[in-house]
CSV table of C-alpha atoms in Angstrom, one decimal:
chain,number,residue,atom,x,y,z
A,48,MET,CA,82.0,-48.8,-37.3
A,49,LEU,CA,84.4,-50.9,-39.4
A,50,ASN,CA,87.9,-51.6,-38.0
A,51,PHE,CA,90.8,-51.8,-40.4
A,52,VAL,CA,94.5,-52.6,-39.6
A,53,GLY,CA,97.7,-52.3,-41.5
A,54,GLY,CA,101.2,-53.8,-40.9
A,55,MET,CA,104.4,-51.9,-41.4
A,56,VAL,CA,107.2,-54.4,-42.1
A,57,MET,CA,110.7,-53.0,-42.6
A,58,ASP,CA,113.6,-54.8,-44.2
A,59,THR,CA,117.3,-54.6,-43.2
A,60,HIS,CA,117.7,-51.4,-45.3
A,61,ASP,CA,114.8,-49.6,-43.4
A,62,ARG,CA,112.5,-49.9,-46.4
A,63,VAL,CA,108.8,-50.5,-45.9
A,64,LEU,CA,106.9,-53.3,-47.5
A,65,MET,CA,103.9,-52.0,-49.5
A,66,VAL,CA,101.3,-53.7,-51.7
A,67,ARG,CA,99.5,-52.4,-54.8
A,68,ARG,CA,95.8,-53.1,-55.0
A,69,ALA,CA,94.3,-54.5,-58.2
A,70,ASP,CA,92.3,-52.3,-60.6
A,71,HIS,CA,89.2,-54.4,-60.1
A,72,VAL,CA,88.9,-54.2,-56.3
A,73,ASP,CA,86.0,-52.2,-54.9
A,74,HIS,CA,88.0,-49.7,-52.7
A,75,MET,CA,91.2,-47.7,-53.5
A,76,ALA,CA,91.7,-49.6,-56.7
A,77,GLY,CA,95.2,-49.4,-58.2
A,78,LEU,CA,96.8,-47.7,-55.2
A,79,TRP,CA,99.7,-48.7,-53.0
A,80,SER,CA,99.1,-49.4,-49.3
A,81,LEU,CA,100.4,-51.2,-46.3
A,82,PRO,CA,99.3,-54.9,-46.3
A,83,GLY,CA,96.1,-55.1,-44.2
A,84,GLY,CA,92.4,-55.0,-44.3
A,85,ALA,CA,89.2,-55.3,-42.2
A,86,LEU,CA,88.9,-57.4,-39.0
A,87,ARG,CA,86.8,-60.5,-39.1
A,88,PRO,CA,84.2,-61.0,-36.3
A,89,GLY,CA,85.8,-61.8,-33.0
A,90,GLU,CA,89.3,-61.2,-34.4
A,91,SER,CA,91.9,-59.1,-32.6
A,92,ASP,CA,93.9,-56.3,-34.3
A,93,HIS,CA,97.1,-58.4,-33.9
A,94,GLU,CA,95.5,-61.5,-35.4
A,95,ALA,CA,94.2,-59.5,-38.3
A,96,VAL,CA,97.6,-58.0,-39.0
A,97,VAL,CA,99.3,-61.5,-39.0
A,98,ARG,CA,96.6,-62.9,-41.3
A,99,LYS,CA,96.6,-60.1,-43.8
A,100,VAL,CA,100.4,-59.7,-44.1
A,101,LEU,CA,100.8,-63.5,-44.6
A,102,GLY,CA,97.9,-63.7,-47.1
A,103,GLU,CA,99.0,-60.7,-49.2
A,104,THR,CA,102.8,-60.9,-49.1
A,105,GLY,CA,103.8,-64.4,-47.8
A,106,LEU,CA,105.6,-63.1,-44.8
A,107,GLU,CA,105.0,-64.4,-41.2
A,108,VAL,CA,105.2,-61.6,-38.7
A,109,VAL,CA,105.1,-60.8,-35.0
A,110,VAL,CA,103.0,-57.7,-34.3
A,111,GLU,CA,104.6,-54.9,-32.2
A,112,SER,CA,103.3,-51.5,-31.2
A,113,PRO,CA,100.7,-49.3,-33.0
A,114,PHE,CA,102.0,-46.1,-34.5
A,115,GLY,CA,99.0,-44.3,-36.1
A,116,THR,CA,95.2,-44.3,-36.0
A,117,VAL,CA,92.9,-42.4,-38.3
A,118,ASN,CA,89.1,-42.1,-38.3
A,119,ARG,CA,86.9,-41.8,-41.3
A,120,LYS,CA,83.2,-41.8,-41.8
A,121,GLY,CA,82.2,-45.3,-40.4
A,122,LEU,CA,85.8,-46.5,-40.4
A,123,ARG,CA,88.7,-46.7,-38.0
A,124,ALA,CA,92.2,-47.7,-39.3
A,125,THR,CA,95.2,-48.5,-37.1
A,126,ALA,CA,98.7,-49.2,-38.3
A,127,TYR,CA,101.0,-51.5,-36.4
A,128,ARG,CA,104.8,-52.1,-36.6
A,129,ALA,CA,105.4,-55.8,-37.5
A,130,ARG,CA,108.6,-57.8,-37.5
A,131,ALA,CA,109.1,-60.6,-40.1
A,132,VAL,CA,110.0,-64.0,-38.5
A,133,GLY,CA,109.5,-66.3,-41.4
A,134,GLY,CA,108.3,-66.8,-45.0
A,135,GLN,CA,109.3,-64.7,-48.0
A,136,VAL,CA,107.8,-62.1,-50.1
A,137,GLN,CA,105.7,-63.6,-52.9
A,138,GLN,CA,103.8,-62.0,-55.7
A,139,GLY,CA,100.2,-62.9,-56.7
A,140,ILE,CA,99.1,-65.0,-53.7
A,141,ASP,CA,96.1,-62.6,-53.2
A,142,LYS,CA,94.0,-61.9,-56.3
A,143,GLY,CA,93.3,-58.4,-55.0
A,144,ILE,CA,97.0,-57.6,-54.8
A,145,VAL,CA,99.1,-57.2,-58.0
A,146,GLU,CA,102.5,-56.3,-56.6
A,147,CYS,CA,104.5,-56.3,-53.4
A,148,ARG,CA,107.6,-54.1,-53.1
A,149,PHE,CA,109.9,-52.5,-50.5
A,150,PHE,CA,110.2,-48.7,-50.6
A,151,ALA,CA,112.5,-46.2,-48.8
A,152,LEU,CA,110.3,-43.9,-46.7
A,153,ASP,CA,111.2,-40.9,-48.8
A,154,GLU,CA,110.3,-42.8,-52.0
A,155,VAL,CA,106.7,-43.9,-51.2
A,156,PRO,CA,104.7,-43.7,-54.4
A,157,GLU,CA,102.3,-40.7,-54.8
A,158,ARG,CA,99.5,-43.2,-55.8
A,159,THR,CA,99.3,-44.4,-52.2
A,160,VAL,CA,96.2,-44.7,-50.1
A,161,LEU,CA,96.0,-41.5,-48.1
A,162,GLU,CA,95.7,-43.2,-44.7
A,163,ALA,CA,98.8,-45.4,-45.4
A,164,GLY,CA,100.7,-42.3,-46.6
A,165,MET,CA,99.8,-40.4,-43.4
A,166,ALA,CA,100.7,-43.4,-41.2
A,167,LEU,CA,104.2,-43.6,-42.8
A,168,ALA,CA,104.6,-39.8,-42.6
A,169,TYR,CA,103.8,-40.0,-38.8
A,170,HIS,CA,106.3,-42.8,-38.4
A,171,ARG,CA,109.0,-41.0,-40.3
A,172,LEU,CA,108.5,-37.7,-38.5
A,173,LYS,CA,108.4,-39.2,-35.0
A,174,ASN,CA,111.4,-41.5,-35.5
A,175,SER,CA,113.8,-39.4,-37.6
A,176,ALA,CA,116.4,-36.7,-37.1
A,177,LYS,CA,115.8,-33.1,-38.0
A,178,LEU,CA,113.7,-32.8,-41.1
A,179,GLY,CA,115.1,-30.6,-43.9
A,180,VAL,CA,113.4,-28.4,-46.4
A,181,SER,CA,113.3,-30.9,-49.3
A,182,GLU,CA,111.9,-33.7,-47.1
A,183,TYR,CA,109.2,-31.3,-45.7
A,184,SER,CA,108.2,-30.2,-49.2
A,185,ALA,CA,108.0,-33.8,-50.4
A,186,ILE,CA,105.8,-34.9,-47.5
A,187,VAL,CA,103.3,-32.0,-48.1
A,188,ASP,CA,103.2,-32.5,-51.9
A,189,ASN,CA,103.0,-36.3,-51.7
A,190,LEU,CA,100.1,-36.3,-49.2
A,191,PHE,CA,98.2,-33.9,-51.5
A,192,SER,CA,98.7,-36.5,-54.2
A,193,ASN,CA,97.7,-39.3,-51.9
A,194,LEU,CA,94.4,-37.5,-51.2
A,195,PHE,CA,93.8,-36.8,-54.8
A,196,TYR,CA,94.2,-40.5,-55.9
A,197,SER,CA,92.3,-41.9,-52.9
A,198,TYR,CA,89.3,-39.6,-52.9
A,199,LEU,CA,89.1,-37.4,-56.0
A,200,ASP,CA,90.6,-39.4,-58.9
A,201,PRO,CA,87.9,-42.1,-58.8
A,202,ALA,CA,85.2,-39.4,-59.4
A,203,LEU,CA,86.9,-38.6,-62.8
A,204,GLU,CA,85.1,-41.5,-64.3
A,205,THR,CA,81.7,-40.2,-63.3
A,206,LEU,CA,82.2,-37.0,-65.5
A,207,ASP,CA,80.6,-37.3,-69.0
A,208,ILE,CA,83.2,-35.3,-70.9
A,209,GLU,CA,84.4,-36.1,-74.4
A,210,ASN,CA,88.0,-37.5,-74.7
A,211,LEU,CA,88.1,-37.6,-70.9
A,212,SER,CA,90.7,-40.3,-71.0
A,213,ASP,CA,93.2,-37.9,-72.7
A,214,PHE,CA,92.7,-35.3,-70.0
A,215,SER,CA,93.0,-38.0,-67.4
A,216,TRP,CA,96.3,-39.1,-68.9
A,217,LEU,CA,97.8,-35.6,-68.5
A,218,ILE,CA,96.4,-35.2,-65.0
A,219,ARG,CA,97.7,-38.6,-63.8
A,220,SER,CA,101.1,-38.5,-65.6
A,221,THR,CA,102.1,-35.1,-64.2
A,222,PRO,CA,103.9,-36.0,-60.9
A,223,LEU,CA,102.7,-34.3,-57.7
A,224,ARG,CA,101.1,-30.8,-58.0
A,225,LYS,CA,97.7,-32.2,-57.3
A,226,PHE,CA,96.9,-29.1,-55.1
A,227,LYS,CA,95.0,-27.7,-58.1
A,228,SER,CA,92.0,-29.8,-57.0
A,229,VAL,CA,92.9,-30.8,-53.5
A,230,ILE,CA,93.0,-27.2,-52.1
A,231,PRO,CA,89.4,-26.2,-53.0
A,232,PHE,CA,88.2,-29.6,-51.9
A,233,LEU,CA,89.8,-29.3,-48.5
A,234,MET,CA,88.4,-25.7,-48.1
A,235,SER,CA,84.9,-27.0,-49.1
A,236,ASP,CA,82.4,-29.2,-47.3
A,237,ARG,CA,84.2,-32.2,-48.8
A,238,SER,CA,80.9,-33.6,-50.2
A,239,ASP,CA,80.6,-35.8,-53.3
A,240,ARG,CA,79.5,-32.7,-55.2
A,241,ALA,CA,82.5,-30.8,-54.0
A,242,ARG,CA,84.7,-33.6,-55.5
A,243,GLU,CA,83.2,-33.1,-58.9
A,244,PHE,CA,83.7,-29.4,-58.9
A,245,ALA,CA,87.3,-29.7,-57.7
A,246,LEU,CA,87.9,-32.1,-60.6
A,247,VAL,CA,86.4,-29.8,-63.2
A,248,GLY,CA,89.0,-27.3,-62.2
A,249,GLU,CA,91.7,-29.9,-62.6
A,250,ILE,CA,90.4,-30.7,-66.2
A,251,TYR,CA,90.4,-27.0,-67.2
A,252,ILE,CA,94.0,-26.7,-65.9
A,253,ALA,CA,95.0,-29.7,-67.9
A,254,LEU,CA,93.5,-28.0,-71.0
A,255,CYS,CA,95.4,-24.8,-70.2
A,256,THR,CA,98.6,-26.9,-69.7
A,257,MET,CA,98.2,-28.3,-73.2
A,258,ILE,CA,97.9,-24.8,-74.7
A,259,ASP,CA,100.8,-23.6,-72.6
A,260,ASP,CA,103.2,-26.4,-73.6
A,261,ILE,CA,102.5,-26.0,-77.3
A,262,GLY,CA,103.2,-22.3,-77.1
A,263,ASP,CA,106.4,-22.9,-75.1
A,264,SER,CA,107.5,-25.7,-77.5
A,265,ARG,CA,108.0,-27.7,-74.2
A,266,ASP,CA,108.6,-31.5,-74.6
A,267,GLU,CA,108.7,-32.3,-70.9
A,268,ARG,CA,107.0,-31.1,-67.8
A,269,TYR,CA,108.4,-32.1,-64.4
A,270,GLY,CA,110.4,-34.9,-66.2
A,271,PHE,CA,107.4,-36.4,-68.0
A,272,PRO,CA,106.4,-36.0,-71.7
A,273,THR,CA,104.0,-33.2,-72.5
A,274,ALA,CA,100.6,-34.0,-74.2
A,275,HIS,CA,101.8,-33.0,-77.7
A,276,ARG,CA,104.9,-35.1,-77.4
A,277,HIS,CA,102.8,-38.1,-76.2
A,278,PHE,CA,99.8,-37.8,-78.6
A,279,GLY,CA,101.4,-35.8,-81.4
A,280,ARG,CA,100.9,-32.1,-82.0
A,281,PRO,CA,98.1,-32.4,-84.7
A,282,TYR,CA,96.0,-34.5,-82.4
A,283,VAL,CA,96.4,-32.2,-79.4
A,284,ILE,CA,95.5,-29.1,-81.4
A,285,ALA,CA,92.4,-30.9,-82.6
A,286,LEU,CA,91.7,-32.0,-79.0
A,287,ILE,CA,92.0,-28.5,-77.7
A,288,SER,CA,89.7,-27.1,-80.4
A,289,GLY,CA,87.0,-29.7,-79.8
A,290,ALA,CA,87.3,-29.6,-76.0
A,291,VAL,CA,86.2,-26.0,-75.6
A,292,GLU,CA,82.6,-26.5,-76.9
A,293,SER,CA,82.4,-30.1,-75.6
A,294,LEU,CA,83.2,-28.9,-72.0
A,295,ARG,CA,80.8,-26.0,-72.2
A,296,LYS,CA,77.9,-28.3,-73.3
A,297,ASP,CA,78.7,-31.0,-70.8
A,298,LEU,CA,79.0,-28.6,-67.9
A,299,ALA,CA,75.8,-26.8,-68.9
A,300,LYS,CA,74.0,-30.1,-68.8
A,301,ARG,CA,75.4,-31.1,-65.4
A,302,TYR,CA,75.6,-27.8,-63.6
A,303,GLY,CA,73.7,-25.2,-65.5
A,304,ASP,CA,74.4,-22.5,-68.1
A,305,ALA,CA,75.8,-19.9,-65.7
A,306,TYR,CA,78.5,-22.2,-64.4
A,307,ALA,CA,79.4,-23.4,-67.9
A,308,GLU,CA,79.6,-19.8,-69.2
A,309,THR,CA,81.8,-18.7,-66.3
A,310,MET,CA,84.3,-21.5,-67.1
A,311,SER,CA,84.2,-20.8,-70.8
A,312,ASP,CA,84.8,-17.1,-70.3
A,313,ALA,CA,87.8,-17.8,-68.1
A,314,LEU,CA,89.3,-20.1,-70.7
A,315,LEU,CA,88.8,-17.5,-73.4
A,316,THR,CA,90.6,-14.9,-71.2
A,317,PHE,CA,93.4,-17.4,-70.7
A,318,SER,CA,93.8,-18.0,-74.4
A,319,ARG,CA,93.9,-14.2,-75.2
A,320,ALA,CA,96.5,-13.7,-72.5
A,321,GLN,CA,98.6,-16.5,-73.9
A,322,ALA,CA,98.5,-14.9,-77.3
A,323,LYS,CA,99.8,-11.7,-75.8
A,324,ARG,CA,102.4,-13.5,-73.8
A,325,PHE,CA,103.9,-15.2,-76.9
A,326,ALA,CA,103.8,-12.0,-78.9
A,327,GLY,CA,106.4,-10.7,-76.4
A,328,ASP,CA,105.4,-7.1,-77.0
A,329,HIS,CA,106.0,-5.7,-73.5
A,330,LEU,CA,109.0,-5.1,-71.2
A,331,ASP,CA,107.4,-3.6,-68.1
A,332,ILE,CA,106.6,-5.5,-64.9
A,333,PRO,CA,103.1,-4.1,-64.3
A,334,SER,CA,101.9,-5.3,-67.8
A,335,TYR,CA,103.6,-8.6,-67.2
A,336,PHE,CA,101.8,-9.3,-64.0
A,337,ASP,CA,98.5,-8.0,-65.4
A,338,ASN,CA,98.8,-10.6,-68.1
A,339,CYS,CA,99.9,-13.3,-65.7
A,340,VAL,CA,96.8,-12.7,-63.7
A,341,LYS,CA,94.6,-13.0,-66.8
A,342,ARG,CA,96.4,-16.1,-67.9
A,343,ASN,CA,96.5,-18.0,-64.6
A,344,ASN,CA,93.2,-16.7,-63.1
A,345,ILE,CA,91.3,-19.7,-64.6
A,346,MET,CA,92.3,-21.8,-61.5
A,347,GLY,CA,90.9,-19.1,-59.2
A,348,VAL,CA,87.7,-18.9,-61.2
A,349,ALA,CA,87.3,-22.7,-61.2
A,350,TRP,CA,87.8,-22.8,-57.4
A,351,ALA,CA,85.3,-20.0,-56.8
A,352,ALA,CA,82.7,-21.1,-59.2
A,353,GLY,CA,82.6,-24.6,-57.8
A,354,LEU,CA,82.4,-23.5,-54.2
A,355,ARG,CA,79.6,-21.1,-55.1
A,356,GLU,CA,77.7,-24.0,-56.7
A,357,THR,CA,78.0,-25.8,-53.3
A,358,GLY,CA,76.7,-22.8,-51.4
A,359,GLN,CA,80.0,-21.7,-49.9
A,360,ASP,CA,80.1,-18.1,-51.0
A,361,PHE,CA,82.6,-16.8,-48.3
A,362,MET,CA,85.2,-19.5,-49.1
A,363,ALA,CA,84.6,-18.9,-52.8
A,364,ASP,CA,85.4,-15.1,-52.4
A,365,PHE,CA,88.4,-15.8,-50.1
A,366,LEU,CA,90.0,-18.5,-52.3
A,367,TYR,CA,89.5,-16.4,-55.5
A,368,ALA,CA,91.1,-13.3,-53.9
A,369,MET,CA,93.9,-15.4,-52.4
A,370,HIS,CA,94.7,-17.1,-55.7
A,371,ARG,CA,94.9,-13.8,-57.5
A,372,ALA,CA,97.4,-12.7,-54.9
A,373,VAL,CA,99.3,-15.9,-55.4
A,374,ILE,CA,99.7,-15.5,-59.2
A,375,PRO,CA,102.6,-13.0,-59.2
A,376,SER,CA,104.7,-14.9,-56.7
A,377,SER,CA,104.0,-18.2,-58.5
A,378,GLN,CA,105.1,-16.7,-61.8
A,379,MET,CA,108.3,-15.3,-60.2
A,380,VAL,CA,109.0,-18.7,-58.7
A,381,ASN,CA,108.6,-20.4,-62.1
A,382,ASP,CA,110.9,-17.9,-63.8
A,383,TYR,CA,113.4,-18.1,-61.0
A,384,TYR,CA,113.4,-21.9,-61.1
A,385,ASP,CA,114.1,-21.7,-64.9
A,386,ILE,CA,117.0,-19.2,-64.5
A,387,ALA,CA,118.5,-21.2,-61.5
A,388,ARG,CA,118.6,-24.2,-63.8
A,389,LYS,CA,119.9,-22.0,-66.7
A,390,GLU,CA,116.9,-22.8,-68.8
A,391,PHE,CA,115.9,-19.4,-70.2
A,392,ARG,CA,112.5,-19.2,-71.8
A,393,ASP,CA,113.5,-15.8,-73.1
A,394,PHE,CA,116.0,-17.6,-75.4
A,395,ARG,CA,114.2,-20.9,-75.8
A,396,ALA,CA,110.7,-19.7,-76.7
A,397,GLY,CA,111.0,-16.0,-77.0
A,398,VAL,CA,108.8,-15.5,-73.9
A,399,HIS,CA,109.8,-12.7,-71.5
A,400,SER,CA,110.4,-13.8,-68.0
A,401,TYR,CA,110.2,-11.8,-64.8
A,402,CYS,CA,114.0,-12.0,-64.5
A,403,THR,CA,114.3,-10.2,-67.9
A,404,LEU,CA,111.8,-7.6,-66.9
A,405,LYS,CA,113.6,-7.0,-63.6
A,406,LEU,CA,116.8,-6.5,-65.7
A,407,ALA,CA,115.0,-4.2,-68.1
A,408,ALA,CA,113.8,-2.0,-65.2
A,409,GLU,CA,117.4,-1.4,-64.0
A,410,TYR,CA,119.5,-1.6,-67.1
A,411,PRO,CA,119.7,1.9,-68.8
A,412,ASP,CA,120.2,0.6,-72.4
A,413,ARG,CA,116.7,-0.7,-73.2
A,414,LYS,CA,117.6,-1.0,-76.9
A,415,GLU,CA,120.6,-3.3,-76.3
A,416,LEU,CA,118.4,-5.6,-74.3
A,417,GLU,CA,115.7,-5.7,-76.9
A,418,ASP,CA,118.4,-6.4,-79.5
A,419,LEU,CA,119.7,-9.3,-77.4
A,420,LEU,CA,116.3,-10.8,-77.2
A,421,ALA,CA,115.6,-10.3,-80.9
A,422,HIS,CA,118.8,-12.3,-81.6
A,423,ARG,CA,118.1,-15.0,-79.1
A,424,THR,CA,119.4,-17.8,-81.3
A,425,GLU,CA,122.9,-16.4,-81.4
A,426,PRO,CA,125.2,-17.7,-78.6
A,427,THR,CA,126.8,-14.3,-78.2
A,428,ALA,CA,123.5,-12.8,-77.3
A,429,GLU,CA,122.8,-15.3,-74.5
A,430,ARG,CA,126.3,-14.9,-73.1
A,431,ARG,CA,125.9,-11.1,-72.9
A,432,TYR,CA,122.5,-11.7,-71.2
A,433,HIS,CA,124.2,-13.8,-68.6
A,434,GLU,CA,126.8,-11.1,-68.0
A,435,LEU,CA,124.1,-8.5,-67.4
A,436,LEU,CA,122.2,-10.8,-65.0
A,437,ALA,CA,125.3,-11.2,-62.9
A,438,GLU,CA,126.3,-7.5,-63.2
A,439,TYR,CA,123.0,-6.3,-61.9
A,440,ASP,CA,122.6,-9.2,-59.3
A,441,ILE,CA,119.2,-10.0,-60.8
A,442,VAL,CA,118.9,-13.5,-59.4
A,443,GLU,CA,119.3,-12.4,-55.8
A,444,LYS,CA,116.9,-9.5,-56.3
A,445,VAL,CA,114.3,-11.9,-57.7
A,446,ARG,CA,114.8,-14.2,-54.7
A,447,ARG,CA,114.1,-11.2,-52.4
A,448,ASP,CA,111.0,-10.3,-54.3
A,449,ILE,CA,109.7,-13.9,-54.1
A,450,CYS,CA,110.3,-14.0,-50.3
A,451,ALA,CA,108.5,-10.7,-49.8
A,452,ALA,CA,105.5,-11.8,-51.9
A,453,LEU,CA,105.2,-15.2,-50.1
A,454,ALA,CA,105.5,-13.6,-46.7
A,455,GLU,CA,102.6,-11.3,-47.6
A,456,LEU,CA,100.5,-14.3,-48.5
A,457,ASP,CA,101.4,-16.0,-45.2
A,458,GLY,CA,100.0,-12.9,-43.5
A,459,THR,CA,96.8,-13.0,-45.5
A,460,ILE,CA,96.2,-16.7,-44.6
A,461,GLU,CA,97.1,-16.1,-40.9
A,462,ASN,CA,94.5,-13.3,-40.6
A,463,ALA,CA,91.7,-15.0,-42.5
A,464,PRO,CA,88.6,-16.4,-40.6
A,465,LEU,CA,89.5,-20.0,-41.2
A,466,SER,CA,89.7,-23.1,-39.0
A,467,ASP,CA,93.1,-23.9,-37.6
A,468,ALA,CA,93.3,-27.0,-39.8
A,469,GLN,CA,92.4,-25.0,-43.0
A,470,ARG,CA,94.9,-22.3,-42.1
A,471,THR,CA,97.7,-24.8,-41.6
A,472,VAL,CA,97.0,-26.6,-44.9
A,473,LEU,CA,97.0,-23.3,-46.8
A,474,THR,CA,100.2,-22.1,-45.1
A,475,CYS,CA,102.0,-25.4,-46.0
A,476,TRP,CA,100.7,-25.2,-49.6
A,477,ASN,CA,102.2,-21.7,-49.8
A,478,ASP,CA,105.5,-23.1,-48.5
A,479,ILE,CA,105.9,-25.4,-51.5
A,480,PRO,CA,107.0,-22.9,-54.1
A,481,ARG,CA,109.4,-21.3,-51.6
A,482,MET,CA,110.9,-24.8,-50.7
A,483,ASN,CA,111.1,-26.1,-54.3
A,484,GLY,CA,112.5,-22.9,-55.7
A,485,PHE,CA,115.4,-22.3,-53.4
A,486,ASP,CA,118.4,-24.3,-52.3
A,487,ALA,CA,118.4,-26.4,-49.1
A,488,GLY,CA,121.2,-24.3,-47.8
A,489,ASP,CA,118.9,-21.3,-47.7
A,490,PHE,CA,117.0,-22.8,-44.8
A,491,THR,CA,118.2,-23.7,-41.3
A,492,ASP,CA,114.8,-24.5,-39.8
A,493,ASP,CA,113.7,-27.9,-38.5
A,494,PHE,CA,110.5,-28.6,-40.4
A,495,THR,CA,109.5,-31.6,-38.4
A,496,ASP,CA,106.9,-29.8,-36.2
A,497,ARG,CA,105.5,-28.0,-39.2
A,498,ALA,CA,105.1,-31.3,-41.1
A,499,LEU,CA,103.4,-32.9,-38.1
A,500,ARG,CA,100.9,-30.0,-37.9
A,501,PHE,CA,100.2,-30.5,-41.6
A,502,VAL,CA,99.5,-34.2,-41.3
A,503,ASP,CA,97.3,-33.6,-38.2
A,504,SER,CA,95.3,-30.9,-40.1
A,505,LEU,CA,94.9,-33.0,-43.2
A,506,ASP,CA,93.6,-35.9,-41.1
A,507,GLN,CA,91.1,-33.6,-39.3
A,508,LEU,CA,89.7,-32.2,-42.6
A,509,CYS,CA,89.4,-35.7,-44.0
A,510,GLU,CA,87.5,-37.2,-41.1
A,511,THR,CA,84.1,-36.9,-42.8
A,512,LEU,CA,85.3,-38.7,-46.0
A,513,SER,CA,83.9,-42.1,-46.9
């Protein structure tokens, strides 16, 4: 059993000192962490913390109490509070460390070693006041990203896929939202093979995102440039065209024809559904959700196909069914988020949203609504659309629909034959769209206990990782 230690040093502004590991190191390359490392023979934990903090950052410290311990396969890591008593922060004194910086606890980078992220989350949760909704959502989302970058992202380089670096750029440049590969990984046996299948799903979602963004004429996603803005539209169109056959061949070689064809069929279904979506030829909710399921189902297919390849048929069936149930609520959340920010896809890209369909179901003059959408470039049409949304209280009704759908999913997760840790992780994942989509004033709960249960559950599911 290897013993590792880390030191948490705070400045006068309650910011924590973190170090970024060099790209050439053997373990957790390129990630942020607490200063620390393995104990030398005969060395105590306190001696190791003092040595590593001084050697990596230039600070002399006195070690105080421990505040978090995690166990991994063949490894035990303990984080200690440490108080600076001398020296000063210096850059480049350790060749394995490329940067030392202080971060506020709510601004810890997503590219952080999972165990360091968990230790800081524990410290924050056990030493802070009542945790609000935005802080809770950020902790859950950020720890998903910490897990992705610590244990899944390194396996990307083992996949033999043409233009992999371009897919990798999109995956890594999109902030957070790494649940796309982390959820099936945590629900699996968490083996090396499970890492590969989880990442294949992530790559297919990156491909679908490229198609989606071109159709939407979207230049930014979550504040970062889309692929066609970064690479140029002609290149991305060529990349998409070449990737379909390239992915099929590579996956057939690695995992067999059946798996490759399953993924290719799901991508074809997605593309057809996208074409129908941008045609904008329907104004009824059942057709809308049917098309949403076809369009977004590729993630559920990717999760299920990978789990079946690792012999976990029950979990494959459960996650596939759950993801299909998630799709309508996810689409409603996306559309609600756009309308809450007054960014109407209906008028930007000519794509009907759930909010418009909700209005169409209640507004008696279907022809007027169709005329408004047909003249979407005219300011008077958008103003009239806003008036109708307010008159029929559409935003509040959509909120109620979202809450009902997410509550139903909570019940599905609660009644599923899962371990307590798996159930907690899925429930917290289902919390994210609710938390991110609504205002902080909509929640009066203290989410501290819920966040602590999430961190404990994530730690438990990751104990077998190496």
